[in-house]
Short mmCIF file of C-alpha atoms and ligand atoms in Angstrom, two decimals:
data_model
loop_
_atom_site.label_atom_id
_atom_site.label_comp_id
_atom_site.label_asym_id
_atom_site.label_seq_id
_atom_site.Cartn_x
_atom_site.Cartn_y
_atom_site.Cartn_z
CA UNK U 1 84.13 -76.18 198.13
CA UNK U 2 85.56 -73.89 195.07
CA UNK U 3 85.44 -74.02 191.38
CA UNK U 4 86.37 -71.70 189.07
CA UNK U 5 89.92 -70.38 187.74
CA UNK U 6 92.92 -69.92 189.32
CA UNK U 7 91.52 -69.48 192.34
CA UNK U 8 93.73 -67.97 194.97
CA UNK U 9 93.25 -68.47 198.70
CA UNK U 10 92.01 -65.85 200.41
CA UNK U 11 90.53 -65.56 203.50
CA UNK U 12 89.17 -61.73 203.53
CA UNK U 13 88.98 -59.61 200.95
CA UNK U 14 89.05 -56.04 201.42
CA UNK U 15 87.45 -52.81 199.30
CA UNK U 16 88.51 -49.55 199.38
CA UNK U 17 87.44 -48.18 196.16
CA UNK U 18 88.48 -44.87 196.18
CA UNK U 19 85.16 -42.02 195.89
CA UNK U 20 84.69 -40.90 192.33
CA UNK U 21 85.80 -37.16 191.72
CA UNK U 22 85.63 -34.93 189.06
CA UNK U 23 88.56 -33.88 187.24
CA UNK U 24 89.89 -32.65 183.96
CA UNK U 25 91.45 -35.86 182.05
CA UNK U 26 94.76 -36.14 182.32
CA UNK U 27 96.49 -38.40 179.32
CA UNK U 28 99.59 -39.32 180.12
CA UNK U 29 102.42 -40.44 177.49
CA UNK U 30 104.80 -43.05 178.98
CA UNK U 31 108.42 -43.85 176.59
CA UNK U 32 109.05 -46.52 179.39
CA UNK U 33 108.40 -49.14 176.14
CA UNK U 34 110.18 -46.67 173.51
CA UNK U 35 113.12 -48.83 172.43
CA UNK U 36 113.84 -47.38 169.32
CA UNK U 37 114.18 -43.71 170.94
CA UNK U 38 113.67 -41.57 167.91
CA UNK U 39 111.50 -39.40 169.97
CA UNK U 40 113.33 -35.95 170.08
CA UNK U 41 112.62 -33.29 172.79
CA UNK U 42 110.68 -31.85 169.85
CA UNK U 43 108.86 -34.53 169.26
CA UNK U 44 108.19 -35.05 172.66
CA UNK U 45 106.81 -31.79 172.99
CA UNK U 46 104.28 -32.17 169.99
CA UNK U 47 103.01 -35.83 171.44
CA UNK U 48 102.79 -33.77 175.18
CA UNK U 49 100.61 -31.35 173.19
CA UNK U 50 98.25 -33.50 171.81
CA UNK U 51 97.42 -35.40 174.95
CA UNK U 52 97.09 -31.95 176.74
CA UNK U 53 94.46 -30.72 173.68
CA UNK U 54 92.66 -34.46 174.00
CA UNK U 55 92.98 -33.89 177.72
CA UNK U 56 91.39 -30.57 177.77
CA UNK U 57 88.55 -31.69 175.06
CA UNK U 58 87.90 -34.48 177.46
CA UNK U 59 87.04 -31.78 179.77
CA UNK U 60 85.65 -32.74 183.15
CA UNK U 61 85.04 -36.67 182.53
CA UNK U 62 85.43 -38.13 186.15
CA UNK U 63 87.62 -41.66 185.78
CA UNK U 64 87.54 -43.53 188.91
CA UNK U 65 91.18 -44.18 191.02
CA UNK U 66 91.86 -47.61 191.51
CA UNK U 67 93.25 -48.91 194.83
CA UNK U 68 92.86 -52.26 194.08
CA UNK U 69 92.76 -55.48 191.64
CA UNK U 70 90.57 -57.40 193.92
CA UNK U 71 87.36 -57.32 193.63
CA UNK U 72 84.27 -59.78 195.63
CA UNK U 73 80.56 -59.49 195.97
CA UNK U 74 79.52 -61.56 198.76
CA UNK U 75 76.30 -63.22 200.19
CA UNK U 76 75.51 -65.64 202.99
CA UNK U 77 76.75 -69.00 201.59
CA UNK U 78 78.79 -68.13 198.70
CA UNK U 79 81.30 -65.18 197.53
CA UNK U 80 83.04 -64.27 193.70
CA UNK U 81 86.20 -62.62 192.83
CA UNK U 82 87.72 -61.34 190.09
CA UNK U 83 91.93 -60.05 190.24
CA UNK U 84 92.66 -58.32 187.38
CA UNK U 85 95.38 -57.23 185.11
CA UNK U 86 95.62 -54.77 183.29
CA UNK U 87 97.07 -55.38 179.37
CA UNK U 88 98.88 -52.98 176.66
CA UNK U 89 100.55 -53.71 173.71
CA UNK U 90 104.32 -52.99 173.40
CA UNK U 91 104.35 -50.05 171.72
CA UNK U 92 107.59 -51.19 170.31
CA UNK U 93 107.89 -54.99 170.31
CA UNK U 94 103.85 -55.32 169.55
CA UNK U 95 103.97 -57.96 172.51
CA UNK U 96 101.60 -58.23 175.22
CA UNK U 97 102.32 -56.69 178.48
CA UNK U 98 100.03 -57.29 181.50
CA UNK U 99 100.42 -55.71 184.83
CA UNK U 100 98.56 -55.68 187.78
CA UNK U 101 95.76 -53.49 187.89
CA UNK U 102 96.40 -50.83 189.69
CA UNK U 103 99.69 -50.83 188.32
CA UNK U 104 101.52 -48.18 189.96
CA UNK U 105 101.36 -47.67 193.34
CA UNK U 106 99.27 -46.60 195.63
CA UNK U 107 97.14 -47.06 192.65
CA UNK U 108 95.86 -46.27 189.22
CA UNK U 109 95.39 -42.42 189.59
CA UNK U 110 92.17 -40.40 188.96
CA UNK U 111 91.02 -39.58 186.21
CA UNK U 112 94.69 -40.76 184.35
CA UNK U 113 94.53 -42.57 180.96
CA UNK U 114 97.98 -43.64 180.70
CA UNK U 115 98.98 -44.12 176.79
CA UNK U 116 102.73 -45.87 175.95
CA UNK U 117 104.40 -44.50 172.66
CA UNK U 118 107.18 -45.91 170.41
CA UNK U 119 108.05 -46.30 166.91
CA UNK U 120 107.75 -49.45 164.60
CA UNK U 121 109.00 -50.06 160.68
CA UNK U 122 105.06 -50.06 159.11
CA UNK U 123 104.42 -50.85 155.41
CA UNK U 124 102.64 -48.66 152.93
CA UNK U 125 101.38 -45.50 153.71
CA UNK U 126 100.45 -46.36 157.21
CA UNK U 127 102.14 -43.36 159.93
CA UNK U 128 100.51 -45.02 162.78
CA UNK U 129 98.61 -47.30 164.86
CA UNK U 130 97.18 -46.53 167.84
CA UNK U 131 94.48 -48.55 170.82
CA UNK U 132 93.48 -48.91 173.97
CA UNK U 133 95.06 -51.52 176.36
CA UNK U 134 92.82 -55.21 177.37
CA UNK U 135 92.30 -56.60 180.58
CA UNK U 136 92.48 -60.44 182.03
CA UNK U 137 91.07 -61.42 185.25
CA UNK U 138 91.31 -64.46 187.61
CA UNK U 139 87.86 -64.95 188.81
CA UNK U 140 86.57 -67.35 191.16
CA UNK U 141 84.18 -68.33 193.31
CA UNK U 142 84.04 -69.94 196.94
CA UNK U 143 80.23 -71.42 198.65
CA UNK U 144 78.99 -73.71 201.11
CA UNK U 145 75.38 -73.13 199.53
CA UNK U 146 75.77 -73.18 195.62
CA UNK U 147 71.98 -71.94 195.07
CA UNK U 148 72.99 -68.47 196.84
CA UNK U 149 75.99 -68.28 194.10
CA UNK U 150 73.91 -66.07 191.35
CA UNK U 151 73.63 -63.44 194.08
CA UNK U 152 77.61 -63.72 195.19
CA UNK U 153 78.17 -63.46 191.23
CA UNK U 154 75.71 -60.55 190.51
CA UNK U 155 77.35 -58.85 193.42
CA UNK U 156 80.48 -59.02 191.99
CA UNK U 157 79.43 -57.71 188.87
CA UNK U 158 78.64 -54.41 190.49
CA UNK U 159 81.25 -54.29 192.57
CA UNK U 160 84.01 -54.62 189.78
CA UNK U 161 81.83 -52.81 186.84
CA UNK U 162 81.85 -50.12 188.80
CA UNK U 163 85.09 -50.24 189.56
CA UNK U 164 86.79 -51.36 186.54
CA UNK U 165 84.44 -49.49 184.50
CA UNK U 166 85.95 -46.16 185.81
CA UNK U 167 82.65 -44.60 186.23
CA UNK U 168 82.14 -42.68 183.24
CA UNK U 169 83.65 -42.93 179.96
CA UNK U 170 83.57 -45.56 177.52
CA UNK U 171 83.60 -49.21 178.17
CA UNK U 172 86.83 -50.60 176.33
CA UNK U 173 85.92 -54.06 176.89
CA UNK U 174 84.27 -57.08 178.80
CA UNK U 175 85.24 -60.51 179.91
CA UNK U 176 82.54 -62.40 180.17
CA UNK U 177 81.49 -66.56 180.58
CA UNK U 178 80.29 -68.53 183.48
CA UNK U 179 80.80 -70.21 186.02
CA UNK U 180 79.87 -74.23 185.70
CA UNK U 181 77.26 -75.53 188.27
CA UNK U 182 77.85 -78.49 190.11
CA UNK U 183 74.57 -79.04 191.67
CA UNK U 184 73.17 -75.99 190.26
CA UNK U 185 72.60 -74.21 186.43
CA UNK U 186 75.57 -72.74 185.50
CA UNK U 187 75.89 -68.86 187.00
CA UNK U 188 77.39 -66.17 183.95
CA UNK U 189 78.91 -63.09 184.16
CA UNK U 190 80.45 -60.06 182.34
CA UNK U 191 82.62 -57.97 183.71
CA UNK U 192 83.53 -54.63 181.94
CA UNK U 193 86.51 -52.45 182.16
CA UNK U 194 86.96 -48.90 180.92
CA UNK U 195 89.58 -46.54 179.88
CA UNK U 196 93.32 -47.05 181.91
CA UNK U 197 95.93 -47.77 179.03
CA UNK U 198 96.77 -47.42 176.12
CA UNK U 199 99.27 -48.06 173.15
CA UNK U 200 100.31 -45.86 169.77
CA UNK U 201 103.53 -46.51 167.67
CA UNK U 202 104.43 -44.33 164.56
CA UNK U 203 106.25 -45.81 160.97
CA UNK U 204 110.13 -45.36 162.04
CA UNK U 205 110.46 -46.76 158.14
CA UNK U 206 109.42 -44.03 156.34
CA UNK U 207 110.92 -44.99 152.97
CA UNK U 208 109.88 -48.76 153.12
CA UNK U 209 113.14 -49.93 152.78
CA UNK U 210 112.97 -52.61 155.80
CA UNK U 211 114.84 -50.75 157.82
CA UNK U 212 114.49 -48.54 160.44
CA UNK U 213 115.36 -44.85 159.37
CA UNK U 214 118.40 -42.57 160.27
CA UNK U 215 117.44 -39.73 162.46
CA UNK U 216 117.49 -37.33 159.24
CA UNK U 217 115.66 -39.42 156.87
CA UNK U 218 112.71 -39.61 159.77
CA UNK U 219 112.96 -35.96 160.05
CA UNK U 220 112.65 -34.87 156.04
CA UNK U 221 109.20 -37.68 156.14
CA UNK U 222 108.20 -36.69 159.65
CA UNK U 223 106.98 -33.18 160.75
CA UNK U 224 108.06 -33.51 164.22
CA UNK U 225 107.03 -29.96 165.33
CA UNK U 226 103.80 -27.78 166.39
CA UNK U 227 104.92 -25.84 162.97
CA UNK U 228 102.79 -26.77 160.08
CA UNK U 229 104.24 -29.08 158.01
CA UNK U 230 106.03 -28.91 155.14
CA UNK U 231 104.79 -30.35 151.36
CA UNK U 232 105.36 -33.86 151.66
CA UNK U 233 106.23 -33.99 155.29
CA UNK U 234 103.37 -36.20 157.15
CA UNK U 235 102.16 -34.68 161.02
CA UNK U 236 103.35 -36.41 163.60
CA UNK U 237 100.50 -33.81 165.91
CA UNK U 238 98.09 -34.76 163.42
CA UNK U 239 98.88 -38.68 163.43
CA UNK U 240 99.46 -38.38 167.52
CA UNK U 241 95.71 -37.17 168.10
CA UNK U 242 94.49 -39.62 165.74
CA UNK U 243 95.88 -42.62 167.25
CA UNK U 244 95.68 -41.76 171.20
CA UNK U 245 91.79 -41.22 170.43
CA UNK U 246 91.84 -44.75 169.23
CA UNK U 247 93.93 -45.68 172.36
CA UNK U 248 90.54 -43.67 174.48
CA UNK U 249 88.35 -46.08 172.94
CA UNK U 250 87.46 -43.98 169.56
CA UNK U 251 86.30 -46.87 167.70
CA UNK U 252 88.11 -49.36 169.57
CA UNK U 253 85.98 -49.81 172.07
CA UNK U 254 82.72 -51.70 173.50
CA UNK U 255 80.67 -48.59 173.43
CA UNK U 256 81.90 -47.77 170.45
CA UNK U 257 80.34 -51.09 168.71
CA UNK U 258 76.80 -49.82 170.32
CA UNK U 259 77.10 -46.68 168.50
CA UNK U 260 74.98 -46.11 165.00
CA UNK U 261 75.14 -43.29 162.89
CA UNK U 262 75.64 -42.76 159.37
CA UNK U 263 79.10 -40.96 159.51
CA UNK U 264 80.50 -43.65 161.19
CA UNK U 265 82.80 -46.23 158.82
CA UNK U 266 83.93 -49.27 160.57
CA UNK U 267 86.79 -47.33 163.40
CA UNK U 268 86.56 -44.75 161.60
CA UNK U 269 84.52 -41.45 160.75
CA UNK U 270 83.43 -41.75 157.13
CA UNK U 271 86.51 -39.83 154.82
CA UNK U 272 85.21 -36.24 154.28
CA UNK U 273 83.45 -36.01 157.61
CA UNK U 274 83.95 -32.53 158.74
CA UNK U 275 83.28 -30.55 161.70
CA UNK U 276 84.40 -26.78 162.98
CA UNK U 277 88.10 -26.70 164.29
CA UNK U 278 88.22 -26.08 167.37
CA UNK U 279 91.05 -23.16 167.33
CA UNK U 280 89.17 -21.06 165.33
CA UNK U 281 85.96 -22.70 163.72
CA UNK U 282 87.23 -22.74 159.82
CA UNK U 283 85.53 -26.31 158.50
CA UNK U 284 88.41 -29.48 158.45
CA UNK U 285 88.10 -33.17 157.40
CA UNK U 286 87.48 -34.88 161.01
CA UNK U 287 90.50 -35.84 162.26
CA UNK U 288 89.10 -39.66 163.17
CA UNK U 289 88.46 -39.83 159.27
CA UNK U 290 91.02 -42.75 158.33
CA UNK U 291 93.89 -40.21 156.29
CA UNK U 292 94.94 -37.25 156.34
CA UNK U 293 96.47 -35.49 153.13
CA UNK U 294 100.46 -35.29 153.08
CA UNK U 295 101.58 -31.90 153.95
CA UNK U 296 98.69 -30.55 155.85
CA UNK U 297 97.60 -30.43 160.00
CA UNK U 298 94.34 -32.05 161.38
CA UNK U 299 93.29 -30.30 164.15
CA UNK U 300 89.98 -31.14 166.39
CA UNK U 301 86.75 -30.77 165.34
CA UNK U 302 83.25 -30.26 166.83
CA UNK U 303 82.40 -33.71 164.94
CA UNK U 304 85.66 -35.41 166.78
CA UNK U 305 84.14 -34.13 170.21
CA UNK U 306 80.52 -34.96 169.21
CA UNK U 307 81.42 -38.73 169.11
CA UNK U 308 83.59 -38.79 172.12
CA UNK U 309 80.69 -37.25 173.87
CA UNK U 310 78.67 -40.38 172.35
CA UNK U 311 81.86 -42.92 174.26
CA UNK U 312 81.01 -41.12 177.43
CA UNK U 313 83.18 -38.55 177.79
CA UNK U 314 82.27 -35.08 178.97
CA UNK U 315 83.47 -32.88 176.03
CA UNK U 316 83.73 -29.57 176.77
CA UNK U 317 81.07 -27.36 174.87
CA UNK U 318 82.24 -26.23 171.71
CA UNK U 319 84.49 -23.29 171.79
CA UNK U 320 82.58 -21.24 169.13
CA UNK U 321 79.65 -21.10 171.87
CA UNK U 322 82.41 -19.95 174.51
CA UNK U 323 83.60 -17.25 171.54
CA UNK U 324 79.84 -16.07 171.32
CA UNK U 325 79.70 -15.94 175.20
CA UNK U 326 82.57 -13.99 175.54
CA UNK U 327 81.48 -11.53 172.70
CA UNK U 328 77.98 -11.58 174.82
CA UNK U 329 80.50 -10.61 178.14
CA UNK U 330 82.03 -8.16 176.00
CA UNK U 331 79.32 -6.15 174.75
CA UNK U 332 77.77 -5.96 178.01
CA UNK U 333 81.28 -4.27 179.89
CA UNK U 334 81.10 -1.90 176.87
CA UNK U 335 77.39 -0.98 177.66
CA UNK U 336 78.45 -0.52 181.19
CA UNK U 337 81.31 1.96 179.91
CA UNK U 338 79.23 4.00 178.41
CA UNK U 339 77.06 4.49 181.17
ZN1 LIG D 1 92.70 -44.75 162.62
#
């Protein structure tokens, strides 16, 4: 006997979840989506720099490989499974796309957070959105003894939080419901899912004339480069770090929702939030505030990495304690030299 949702048969289902390991992050950004292809080398190179400086601020956050979709916590009498997809919004189209989790094969690598870019015509004042990809699963559950099914279910919960959860990092999101009784009270479940995909698009319609813009009237409103911007230009490195911490889960996510503290305002880091810049420890306006001033560069801050340590992550320490290390390291070797 079987209820549930779109149940396939199976007869065995195997796990081999892959050991976590530690690793640097590694964000990946993926034009397979870009239709619109107003992505330069340039600007290619300035989104490949963010995600490296996001990666590297990430630091040492173990995300677990996935070898699988198929997940099922067993017992005598009764089993559970969940198959997932994973889901990401066309960072073009704004459809839905859903692929099997892992999606690429042999599986969803290590410690990857895989982020699709494109452009869209956006109204206003808005030079980007950016969040993290969703998740749907086709659970179900098999038993000859329904009483034993709370344990099949709670089994799976491990089995695929741990899985789908990555490990460490934030969790993005949760399906949860239950599964109706026949003989028996209904069994519930939530099953969480961290960190694999994302989405971010940028305004291709820069003078809000409903159409998408020329190559050279996208390059006189867009600062496409790792040079500072021009007056009136808006940052595409600026708007590109904003919106792929969204796409991490910067507050877009589950955890995120758990999180209270007084600089926080709604997704966003209350405006005038600051923080030491990382590159060389002069105060900045957060870059997870909501805007950033035409003409000017966010850069990361020590308050950025102080709530993606709060998601989970492993942020690296602060680089002004590495500066005062290595001044430390210094001053020692000249002691020695003098010796
Ligand atoms: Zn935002």
């Amino acid at each position: 006997m079987r209820r549930g949702l779109s149940f396939p048969s199976w007869t065995t289902a195997l796990l081999s979840l892959l050991p976590l390991s530690a690793g640097a992050v590694n964000i990946v950004i993926d034009y397979t989506y870009d239709t619109a292809s107003l992505f330069d080398s340039t600007a290619k190179a300035t989104l490949a720099q963010a995600a490296s400086d996001l990666s590297t601020a990430l630091g040492n956050t173990p995300l677990a490989a996935l070898s699988t979709n198929s997940y099922t916590g067993t017992t005598p009498g009764a089993s559970a499974t969940a198959i997932w997809n994973l889901t990401f919004t066309n960072p073009s189209t704004g459809t839905t796309i859903s692929l099997p989790a892992p999606q690429t094969s042999p599986g969803f690598p290590v410690s990857e957070i895989r982020i699709y870019a494109g452009w869209q015509n956006l109204t206003g004042s808005v030079l980007g959105t950016g969040s993290p990809g969703g998740a749907s699963a086709s659970l179900g559950v098999s038993y000859t003894n329904e009483a034993a099914l709370p344990v099949a279910v709670n089994n799976l919960e491990n089995i695929s939080n741990t899985a789908m959860g990555r490990g460490d990092g934030p969790v993005i999101g949760a399906i949860s419901g239950a599964f109706n009784g026949n003989t028996q009270p209904d069994v519930p479940f939530t099953l969480e899912y961290g960190a694999f995909v994302g989405s971010l698009w940028f305004d291709s319609d820069t003078n809000n004339d409903n159409v998408t813009d020329m190559p050279a009237t996208l390059e006189t409103a867009w600062n496409l480069g790792m040079n500072q911007p021009s007056a009136g230009q808006s940052d595409l490195y600026s708007t590109a770090l904003h919106e792929i911490m969204h796409a991490v889960g910067f507050g877009t996510s589950d955890t995120w929702s758990t999180l209270s503290d007084p600089r926080i305002a709604g997704s966003h880091l209350a405006s005038g939030t600051t923080g030491a810049r990382l590159s060389d420890g002069v105060m900045q306006e957060a870059v997870m505030t909501s805007s950033v001033t035409v003409g000017t560069r966010k850069e990361l801050t020590t308050v950025d990495l102080d709530f993606l340590g709060k998601l989970g992550y492993n942020v690296v320490p602060e680089p002004a304690a590495a500066g005062l290390l290595a001044m430390v390291g210094s001053l020692l070797l000249m002691r020695r030299r003098r010796r």
